[in-house]
Coordinates of N, CA, C and O in Angstrom, one line a residue:
M224 N 0.5 -1.1 0.2 CA 0.1 -0.3 -0.1 C 1.0 1.6 0.0 O 2.2 1.5 0.8
Q225 N 0.8 2.3 -1.3 CA 1.1 4.0 -1.2 C 0.9 4.4 -0.3 O 0.0 4.6 -1.1
W226 N 1.4 4.8 0.2 CA 0.9 6.8 -0.4 C 1.4 7.5 -1.5 O 2.4 8.0 -0.7
T227 N 0.1 8.6 -1.6 CA 0.7 9.2 -2.1 C 0.5 10.7 -2.5 O -0.5 11.7 -1.4
K228 N 1.6 11.5 -2.2 CA 1.6 13.4 -1.6 C 0.5 13.8 -2.4 O 1.9 13.9 -3.7
Q229 N 0.4 14.6 -2.6 CA -0.7 15.6 -3.6 C -0.2 16.8 -3.8 O 0.1 17.4 -5.0
N230 N 0.1 17.3 -2.8 CA 0.8 18.1 -2.3 C 1.4 19.2 -1.0 O 1.3 18.3 -0.6
E231 N 2.5 19.5 -1.3 CA 2.9 20.1 0.1 C 3.2 21.1 -0.2 O 4.0 22.3 -0.6
Q232 N 3.0 22.6 1.7 CA 3.3 23.4 1.8 C 4.5 23.6 3.0 O 4.1 23.2 3.8
T233 N 5.1 24.6 3.3 CA 6.5 25.6 4.6 C 5.2 26.1 5.3 O 5.1 27.2 4.7
V234 N 5.6 25.5 6.4 CA 4.5 26.5 7.0 C 5.8 27.2 8.2 O 4.6 28.5 8.5
Y235 N 6.4 26.9 8.8 CA 8.1 26.8 9.1 C 8.9 26.9 8.4 O 9.5 26.0 8.5
A236 N 9.7 27.3 8.7 CA 11.3 27.5 8.1 C 12.5 28.7 8.7 O 12.4 29.3 8.7
N237 N 13.4 27.9 9.2 CA 14.7 27.9 9.4 C 15.9 27.8 8.5 O 16.0 26.7 7.3
R238 N 17.5 28.3 8.7 CA 18.4 27.4 8.3 C 18.5 26.3 8.7 O 19.7 24.9 7.9
W239 N 18.2 25.4 10.0 CA 18.3 24.1 10.2 C 17.6 23.4 9.4 O 17.2 22.8 9.4
F240 N 15.9 23.4 9.1 CA 15.2 22.8 8.7 C 13.8 23.3 8.6 O 12.9 23.9 9.2
R241 N 12.8 23.0 8.2 CA 11.7 23.2 7.7 C 10.4 22.6 7.5 O 10.4 21.6 8.0
V242 N 9.2 23.4 8.5 CA 8.6 21.9 9.1 C 6.9 22.5 7.7 O 6.6 23.7 7.4
N243 N 6.9 21.8 7.3 CA 6.0 20.5 5.7 C 4.2 21.1 6.4 O 4.3 19.9 7.1
L244 N 3.6 21.1 5.7 CA 2.0 20.8 5.5 C 1.6 19.3 4.7 O 1.6 20.2 2.9
A245 N 1.6 18.7 4.5 CA 1.5 17.9 3.4 C 0.2 17.1 2.9 O -0.8 16.4 4.4
D246 N -0.8 17.7 1.9 CA -2.2 16.9 1.7 C -1.8 15.0 1.6 O -0.8 14.9 -0.2
V247 N -2.1 14.3 1.5 CA -1.4 12.9 1.0 C -3.0 11.9 1.1 O -3.6 12.4 1.6
E248 N -2.6 11.2 0.1 CA -3.8 10.5 0.0 C -3.7 9.1 -0.3 O -2.4 8.3 -0.6
L249 N -4.6 8.8 0.3 CA -4.6 7.1 1.7 C -4.4 6.3 0.3 O -5.3 6.4 -1.1
P250 N -4.6 5.0 -0.5 CA -4.8 4.0 -1.1 C -6.6 3.9 -0.9 O -6.4 3.3 -2.3
D251 N -7.5 4.0 -0.5 CA -9.2 4.2 -0.6 C -9.6 5.2 -0.9 O -9.9 5.2 -0.3
G252 N -8.5 6.6 -1.0 CA -8.7 7.8 -1.9 C -9.2 8.7 -0.7 O -8.7 9.8 -0.9
R253 N -9.6 7.6 0.7 CA -9.1 9.1 1.7 C -7.9 10.2 1.7 O -7.2 9.8 1.0
H254 N -7.9 11.4 2.6 CA -6.3 12.3 2.2 C -6.8 12.6 3.3 O -7.6 12.7 4.6
L255 N -5.8 12.5 4.3 CA -5.0 12.9 5.5 C -3.9 14.3 5.3 O -3.6 14.8 4.8
D256 N -4.5 15.3 6.3 CA -3.0 16.5 6.7 C -2.4 15.2 6.7 O -1.8 14.6 8.0
H257 N -0.9 15.9 7.7 CA 0.5 15.1 7.0 C 2.1 16.7 7.8 O 2.5 16.5 6.5
F258 N 2.0 16.7 9.1 CA 3.0 17.3 9.2 C 4.4 16.6 8.6 O 4.2 15.4 9.0
L259 N 5.2 17.2 8.2 CA 6.5 16.8 7.7 C 7.7 18.0 8.6 O 7.3 18.8 8.4
I260 N 8.5 17.6 8.7 CA 10.3 18.3 9.1 C 11.2 17.6 8.5 O 11.5 16.7 7.7
R261 N 11.2 18.8 6.9 CA 12.0 18.3 6.3 C 13.7 18.6 7.1 O 14.0 20.4 6.7
L262 N 14.8 18.1 6.6 CA 16.1 18.6 7.6 C 16.7 17.7 6.4 O 16.8 16.8 5.9
R263 N 18.6 19.4 6.3 CA 19.5 18.5 5.7 C 20.3 17.7 6.6 O 19.5 17.4 7.2
P264 N 21.0 17.1 5.6 CA 22.2 15.7 5.5 C 22.5 15.7 7.7 O 22.7 17.3 7.7
V265 N 23.0 14.1 8.0 CA 23.7 14.7 8.9 C 25.0 13.8 9.1 O 24.8 12.6 8.6
A266 N 26.0 14.7 9.5 CA 27.4 13.8 9.5 C 27.2 13.2 10.8 O 27.9 14.0 11.6
V267 N 27.8 12.1 11.2 CA 28.3 11.6 11.4 C 30.2 10.2 11.7 O 29.7 10.1 11.0
A268 N 30.3 11.0 12.5 CA 32.7 10.9 12.5 C 32.2 9.5 14.2 O 32.5 10.5 15.4
T269 N 33.7 8.7 14.0 CA 33.9 8.1 15.2 C 35.6 8.1 14.6 O 35.9 7.5 13.6
V270 N 35.9 7.6 15.6 CA 37.7 7.0 15.9 C 37.3 5.8 16.2 O 37.1 5.6 17.6
V271 N 37.8 4.8 16.1 CA 38.4 3.1 16.7 C 39.3 3.1 16.8 O 40.7 2.8 15.8
N272 N 40.3 2.9 18.0 CA 41.8 2.5 17.8 C 41.7 1.4 18.1 O 41.5 0.4 18.1
E273 N 43.5 1.1 18.0 CA 44.0 0.0 17.7 C 44.5 -0.7 18.3 O 43.5 -2.2 19.3
A274 N 43.3 -0.3 20.2 CA 43.4 -1.2 21.4 C 41.2 -1.4 21.4 O 40.9 -1.7 22.0
N275 N 40.9 -1.2 20.0 CA 39.1 -1.1 20.3 C 38.4 -0.8 20.8 O 37.3 -0.8 21.2
E276 N 39.7 0.6 21.5 CA 38.3 2.1 22.1 C 37.5 2.4 21.3 O 38.3 2.9 20.0
V277 N 36.0 2.7 21.2 CA 35.7 3.9 20.0 C 35.8 5.8 20.8 O 35.6 5.5 22.4
L278 N 36.1 6.1 20.4 CA 35.1 7.9 21.1 C 34.5 8.5 20.7 O 33.9 8.3 19.9
L279 N 33.4 8.5 21.8 CA 32.5 9.2 22.6 C 33.0 10.6 23.0 O 32.8 10.4 24.0
L280 N 31.4 10.7 22.8 CA 30.5 12.2 23.5 C 30.2 11.6 24.8 O 28.8 10.3 24.4
W281 N 30.3 12.3 26.3 CA 28.6 12.4 26.5 C 28.2 13.2 27.0 O 28.4 14.4 27.3
R282 N 27.0 13.5 27.0 CA 26.5 14.5 26.9 C 24.8 14.6 27.2 O 24.2 13.4 26.7
H283 N 23.9 15.3 27.8 CA 22.4 15.7 27.3 C 21.7 16.3 26.4 O 22.4 17.3 25.6
R284 N 21.2 15.7 26.0 CA 19.3 16.1 25.3 C 19.0 17.0 26.1 O 18.3 16.5 26.5
F285 N 18.3 18.3 26.3 CA 17.9 19.0 27.4 C 16.5 19.0 26.7 O 15.7 18.0 26.8
I286 N 16.2 18.1 25.4 CA 14.6 18.0 24.8 C 14.0 16.5 25.4 O 13.0 16.7 25.6
T287 N 14.3 15.5 25.6 CA 14.4 15.0 26.4 C 14.6 14.7 27.9 O 14.1 13.2 28.4
D288 N 15.7 15.1 27.8 CA 16.4 15.7 29.1 C 16.8 13.7 29.7 O 16.3 13.4 30.7
S289 N 18.2 14.0 28.6 CA 18.5 12.5 29.4 C 20.1 13.0 28.6 O 20.4 13.5 28.4
W290 N 20.7 11.4 29.7 CA 22.2 11.5 29.3 C 21.7 10.6 28.6 O 22.0 9.6 28.6
G291 N 23.2 11.0 27.6 CA 24.1 8.8 27.0 C 25.1 9.1 26.2 O 25.8 10.5 26.1
W292 N 25.8 8.1 26.1 CA 26.9 8.8 24.5 C 26.8 8.6 23.0 O 25.4 8.5 22.9
E293 N 27.3 9.2 22.6 CA 26.2 9.7 21.4 C 28.2 10.2 20.5 O 29.1 9.8 20.6
L294 N 28.5 9.7 19.3 CA 29.2 10.3 17.9 C 29.8 11.9 17.5 O 27.8 12.1 17.8
A295 N 30.6 11.9 17.3 CA 30.4 13.0 17.0 C 29.6 13.6 15.8 O 29.5 13.1 14.7
A296 N 28.4 14.2 15.9 CA 27.6 14.5 14.4 C 26.8 16.3 14.4 O 27.2 16.5 15.6
G297 N 27.1 16.3 13.7 CA 26.4 17.6 13.2 C 25.7 17.9 11.8 O 25.6 16.8 10.2
V298 N 25.3 18.9 11.2 CA 24.7 19.5 9.5 C 25.6 19.4 9.2 O 27.1 20.0 8.8
V299 N 25.7 19.0 8.0 CA 26.5 19.4 6.4 C 25.8 21.1 5.5 O 25.1 20.9 5.4
E300 N 26.7 21.5 6.0 CA 26.7 22.9 5.4 C 26.3 23.2 3.6 O 27.0 21.9 3.0
D301 N 25.6 24.0 2.7 CA 25.4 23.7 1.7 C 26.5 23.5 1.2 O 28.1 24.5 1.6
G302 N 27.1 23.5 0.2 CA 28.6 22.4 -0.7 C 29.2 21.9 -0.3 O 30.6 21.5 -0.9
E303 N 29.1 21.6 0.9 CA 30.3 20.6 2.0 C 30.3 19.2 1.7 O 29.0 18.8 1.9
D304 N 31.2 18.5 1.1 CA 31.0 16.5 1.3 C 31.0 16.6 2.5 O 30.9 17.3 4.1
I305 N 30.0 14.9 2.8 CA 29.3 14.8 3.4 C 30.3 14.6 4.5 O 30.7 14.0 5.8
A306 N 31.3 13.2 4.4 CA 32.4 12.5 4.3 C 33.4 13.5 5.4 O 33.4 13.7 6.4
G307 N 33.0 15.1 4.5 CA 34.1 15.8 4.8 C 33.5 16.8 5.6 O 34.1 17.3 7.0
A308 N 32.3 17.0 6.4 CA 31.4 17.8 7.3 C 32.0 15.9 8.4 O 31.9 17.0 9.8
A309 N 31.5 14.7 8.5 CA 32.0 13.7 9.2 C 33.2 14.3 9.8 O 33.3 14.6 11.7
A310 N 34.2 14.4 9.2 CA 35.5 15.0 9.9 C 36.1 16.4 11.1 O 36.2 16.3 11.6
R311 N 35.3 16.7 10.0 CA 34.9 18.4 10.9 C 34.3 19.1 12.5 O 34.7 19.2 13.3
E312 N 33.0 17.6 12.3 CA 32.8 17.8 12.6 C 32.9 17.3 14.5 O 33.2 17.3 16.0
L313 N 33.7 15.7 13.5 CA 34.8 15.0 15.2 C 35.9 16.1 15.7 O 36.6 16.2 17.0
E314 N 36.4 16.7 15.1 CA 37.5 17.9 15.0 C 36.7 18.4 16.5 O 37.3 18.7 17.2
E315 N 36.1 18.8 16.0 CA 35.3 20.6 16.6 C 34.8 20.0 17.6 O 34.9 20.5 18.8
E316 N 34.3 18.4 17.7 CA 33.3 18.1 19.1 C 34.6 17.5 20.0 O 33.6 16.8 20.9
T317 N 35.5 16.8 19.7 CA 36.7 15.8 20.7 C 38.0 16.3 20.5 O 38.2 15.9 21.3
G318 N 39.0 17.6 19.6 CA 39.5 17.5 19.3 C 40.1 17.0 18.7 O 41.5 16.8 19.0
W319 N 39.8 16.4 17.9 CA 40.5 14.2 17.5 C 40.2 14.4 15.5 O 39.1 14.9 15.3
R320 N 41.4 15.0 15.2 CA 41.1 14.8 13.6 C 40.9 13.2 12.6 O 42.9 12.1 13.8
P321 N 40.3 12.9 12.4 CA 40.3 11.1 11.9 C 41.8 11.4 10.3 O 41.6 11.9 10.0
G322 N 41.5 10.1 10.9 CA 42.2 9.6 9.6 C 41.5 9.4 8.5 O 40.0 9.8 8.3
P323 N 41.8 8.5 7.6 CA 40.9 8.3 6.2 C 39.9 7.7 6.4 O 39.3 6.8 7.8
L324 N 38.7 8.2 6.2 CA 37.4 7.5 7.5 C 36.8 6.4 6.3 O 37.1 7.2 5.5
H325 N 35.3 5.5 6.6 CA 34.9 4.9 6.0 C 33.5 5.1 6.6 O 33.2 5.1 7.7
H326 N 33.3 4.8 5.5 CA 31.6 4.9 5.4 C 30.6 3.6 6.0 O 31.1 2.4 6.1
L327 N 30.5 4.3 7.4 CA 30.0 2.9 7.9 C 28.6 2.1 7.5 O 28.1 1.5 7.3
M328 N 27.3 3.3 7.4 CA 25.4 3.5 7.2 C 25.4 4.5 6.7 O 25.6 5.7 7.6
S329 N 23.7 4.3 6.6 CA 22.9 6.0 6.6 C 21.6 4.9 7.1 O 21.3 4.0 6.4
V330 N 21.1 5.6 7.5 CA 20.4 6.0 8.3 C 19.1 7.1 8.4 O 19.5 8.0 8.1
E331 N 17.8 6.3 8.3 CA 16.6 7.4 8.4 C 16.3 7.6 9.9 O 15.3 6.6 10.3
P332 N 16.5 8.0 11.0 CA 16.0 8.0 12.2 C 14.6 7.5 12.3 O 14.4 7.4 13.8
S333 N 13.9 8.6 12.4 CA 12.5 8.7 11.9 C 11.7 9.6 10.9 O 11.0 10.1 11.1
N334 N 11.5 7.9 9.8 CA 10.9 9.0 8.6 C 9.9 8.4 8.5 O 9.0 8.2 7.7
G335 N 9.2 8.2 9.4 CA 7.3 8.8 9.8 C 7.1 10.4 9.6 O 6.1 11.1 9.7
L336 N 8.6 10.6 10.2 CA 7.8 12.3 10.7 C 9.1 13.3 10.1 O 8.7 14.4 9.3
T337 N 9.9 12.8 10.0 CA 11.6 13.6 8.9 C 12.1 12.1 8.2 O 11.3 11.5 7.6
D338 N 12.6 13.7 6.9 CA 13.4 13.3 6.1 C 15.3 12.9 6.3 O 16.0 13.5 5.0
A339 N 15.2 12.9 7.0 CA 16.4 13.2 7.6 C 17.8 11.8 7.0 O 16.1 10.4 7.4
R340 N 18.4 12.2 7.3 CA 19.4 10.8 6.6 C 20.2 11.3 7.4 O 21.0 12.3 7.8
H341 N 21.1 9.7 8.5 CA 22.0 9.7 8.8 C 23.6 9.3 8.8 O 23.1 8.4 8.2
H342 N 25.3 9.7 7.9 CA 25.0 9.3 7.1 C 26.5 8.9 8.0 O 26.8 9.5 8.9
I343 N 27.3 8.3 8.8 CA 28.3 7.2 9.4 C 29.2 6.9 9.3 O 29.1 6.2 8.7
Y344 N 30.2 7.6 9.7 CA 31.4 7.1 8.9 C 32.3 6.7 10.2 O 31.6 7.1 11.5
W345 N 33.9 6.1 10.0 CA 34.9 5.8 11.5 C 36.0 6.0 10.9 O 36.1 5.6 9.6
S346 N 37.6 5.8 11.7 CA 38.4 5.7 11.3 C 38.8 4.6 11.7 O 38.6 4.0 13.4
D347 N 40.1 4.4 11.4 CA 41.4 3.2 12.2 C 42.4 4.0 13.2 O 42.9 3.0 13.8
R348 N 42.2 5.5 12.6 CA 43.3 5.8 13.1 C 42.6 7.8 13.0 O 42.0 8.2 12.7
G349 N 43.5 8.6 14.2 CA 43.0 9.7 14.7 C 43.7 9.9 15.0 O 44.8 9.5 15.8
E350 N 44.5 12.0 14.9 CA 46.2 12.2 15.4 C 45.0 13.4 16.4 O 44.2 14.5 16.0
Y351 N 44.8 13.4 18.4 CA 44.9 14.5 18.9 C 45.6 16.6 18.1 O 46.6 16.2 18.0
T352 N 44.4 16.9 18.0 CA 44.7 18.6 17.2 C 44.5 19.4 18.8 O 45.5 20.4 18.8
G353 N 44.1 19.2 19.8 CA 43.6 19.8 20.6 C 42.3 19.4 21.6 O 41.0 19.3 21.1
H354 N 42.3 20.7 22.8 CA 41.0 20.8 22.9 C 39.7 21.3 22.4 O 40.2 22.2 21.5
P355 N 38.8 20.3 22.6 CA 38.0 20.6 20.9 C 37.5 22.0 20.9 O 37.1 22.3 22.0
V356 N 36.4 23.1 20.1 CA 36.4 23.9 20.1 C 35.3 24.0 20.6 O 34.3 25.1 21.1
D357 N 33.9 22.8 20.0 CA 32.6 23.0 20.5 C 32.5 22.0 22.1 O 32.2 21.0 22.1
D358 N 33.2 22.6 22.7 CA 32.9 21.9 24.4 C 31.6 21.2 24.4 O 31.6 21.1 25.5
F359 N 31.2 22.7 24.4 CA 29.8 22.8 25.0 C 29.1 21.8 24.4 O 27.8 22.0 24.9
E360 N 29.4 21.0 23.9 CA 28.9 19.7 23.0 C 28.7 18.8 23.4 O 27.9 18.6 24.0
S361 N 29.3 18.8 24.8 CA 29.1 17.4 25.8 C 30.2 17.4 27.0 O 31.1 18.6 27.1
D362 N 29.4 16.9 27.8 CA 30.5 17.0 29.4 C 31.6 16.0 29.3 O 32.5 16.6 30.0
R363 N 31.9 15.5 28.4 CA 33.5 14.8 28.9 C 33.1 13.7 27.1 O 32.2 13.7 26.4
R364 N 34.8 13.4 26.8 CA 34.7 12.8 25.4 C 35.8 11.7 25.7 O 36.8 12.1 27.1
E365 N 35.4 9.7 25.7 CA 36.3 9.3 26.2 C 37.1 8.2 25.4 O 35.4 8.2 24.4
W366 N 37.9 7.6 25.1 CA 37.9 6.3 24.5 C 36.4 4.8 25.3 O 36.8 4.7 26.5
V367 N 36.3 4.3 25.0 CA 35.2 3.6 25.5 C 35.8 1.8 25.0 O 35.4 2.2 23.5
P368 N 35.8 0.8 25.9 CA 35.9 -0.3 24.9 C 35.0 -0.7 24.3 O 33.5 -1.1 24.1
L369 N 35.3 -0.9 23.0 CA 34.2 -1.7 22.3 C 33.4 -2.6 22.7 O 32.0 -3.0 23.3
K370 N 34.1 -3.3 23.6 CA 32.6 -5.0 24.6 C 32.4 -4.7 25.1 O 31.5 -5.5 25.3
L371 N 32.3 -3.3 25.2 CA 31.6 -2.9 26.0 C 29.8 -2.7 25.8 O 29.3 -2.0 26.6
V372 N 29.6 -1.8 24.5 CA 29.2 -0.8 23.5 C 27.4 -2.2 23.8 O 26.5 -1.6 24.3
P373 N 27.6 -4.0 23.4 CA 26.7 -4.1 24.2 C 25.2 -4.0 24.6 O 24.4 -3.0 25.5
D374 N 26.6 -4.0 26.3 CA 26.5 -3.8 27.5 C 25.3 -1.9 27.5 O 23.8 -1.5 29.1
L375 N 26.3 -1.1 27.4 CA 25.9 -0.4 26.9 C 25.2 -0.2 26.2 O 23.3 1.2 27.1
I376 N 23.8 -0.1 25.9 CA 23.0 -0.1 25.1 C 22.0 -0.9 26.1 O 20.8 -0.2 26.2
A377 N 21.8 -1.8 26.0 CA 20.9 -2.3 27.1 C 20.9 -1.9 28.4 O 19.7 -1.9 29.4
R378 N 21.4 -1.1 29.2 CA 21.2 -0.1 30.2 C 20.7 1.2 30.2 O 20.4 1.8 30.9
G379 N 20.7 0.7 28.7 CA 20.4 3.1 28.2 C 21.2 4.1 27.6 O 20.5 5.1 27.9
E380 N 22.4 3.6 28.3 CA 23.6 4.3 28.5 C 23.4 5.3 26.7 O 24.3 6.5 26.4
V381 N 23.3 4.5 25.6 CA 22.8 5.1 24.3 C 21.5 4.6 23.4 O 21.3 4.2 22.7
P382 N 21.4 6.4 24.1 CA 19.5 6.7 24.0 C 19.3 6.8 22.5 O 18.1 6.8 22.6
A383 N 20.0 7.3 21.5 CA 19.8 6.9 20.5 C 20.2 6.9 19.4 O 21.2 5.1 19.3
A384 N 18.6 5.5 18.9 CA 18.7 4.7 17.9 C 20.4 4.7 16.5 O 20.3 3.5 16.8
N385 N 19.8 5.8 15.8 CA 21.3 5.7 14.2 C 22.7 5.6 15.9 O 23.5 4.5 15.2
M386 N 23.0 5.7 17.0 CA 24.6 5.6 17.3 C 24.6 4.3 18.0 O 25.3 3.5 17.8
A387 N 22.8 4.3 19.1 CA 23.4 2.1 18.6 C 23.8 1.4 17.7 O 24.5 0.8 17.8
A388 N 22.7 1.8 16.7 CA 22.9 0.5 15.4 C 24.2 0.4 14.7 O 25.3 -0.9 14.8
A389 N 25.5 1.9 14.8 CA 26.3 2.3 14.2 C 27.2 1.9 15.2 O 28.2 1.2 15.0
L390 N 26.7 2.2 16.6 CA 27.9 0.8 17.2 C 27.9 -0.6 17.8 O 28.7 -1.1 17.5
L391 N 27.0 -0.7 17.2 CA 26.7 -2.4 17.4 C 27.3 -2.7 15.8 O 28.4 -4.1 16.0
L392 N 27.4 -2.1 14.9 CA 28.0 -2.5 13.7 C 29.7 -2.2 13.6 O 30.2 -3.7 13.3
L393 N 29.8 -1.3 14.3 CA 31.3 -1.6 14.5 C 32.1 -2.2 15.3 O 32.6 -2.9 15.0
H394 N 31.4 -2.6 16.5 CA 30.9 -3.4 17.6 C 31.5 -5.4 17.0 O 32.4 -6.0 16.7
H395 N 30.5 -5.3 16.5 CA 30.3 -6.1 14.7 C 31.5 -6.7 14.0 O 32.9 -7.3 14.1
L396 N 32.3 -5.6 13.3 CA 33.4 -5.4 12.9 C 34.4 -5.3 12.9 O 35.6 -6.3 13.1
R397 N 34.3 -5.0 14.7 CA 36.0 -4.5 15.1 C 36.0 -6.3 16.3 O 37.1 -6.9 15.4
L398 N 35.2 -6.6 16.3 CA 35.4 -7.8 17.5 C 35.0 -9.1 17.2 O 35.0 -11.0 17.3
A399 N 33.7 -8.9 16.9 CA 33.2 -10.4 16.4 C 33.8 -11.1 14.7 O 33.4 -12.7 14.9
E400 N 34.1 -10.6 14.2 CA 34.7 -11.4 12.8 C 36.0 -10.9 13.1 O 37.2 -12.2 11.9
G401 N 37.0 -10.6 14.1 CA 37.9 -11.1 14.5 C 38.3 -12.5 15.1 O 38.6 -13.7 14.7

């Protein structure tokens, strides 16, 4: 069953997102109004070192009033390469410049409400360049053993689904196949 968008109009917009209202036709011919959020692509990155530790940020999200482990992430600026944006975000938020980035996955974290696409990258090496420029983004930055990832997720310490999926895939790639 496919829903068909008949038209869409912007209700609110700023430089980060647009809230739109769409007229959607259901398969049985009925129509409904559906709000959606149009977002810029998000670039995400981390480093996994030789000890199989992953670089994470411990941060508070005021919207959900929750603390949790996350990967460095941010919006892709106009005209910016996605992998370049991921590298930039990692360095700005952690103080670590990644080596060559490998695409890990791209996900749609909330495709019933938004068109957000999160593009997640990782590197097997990085260089510390100094205190992060955007240190206000997190309470602390730590190298966390990948072997702890499943337990962190099970305890709810990685609340964002995209981050949990990426960390589980890194856990699998680096530990399960080894």
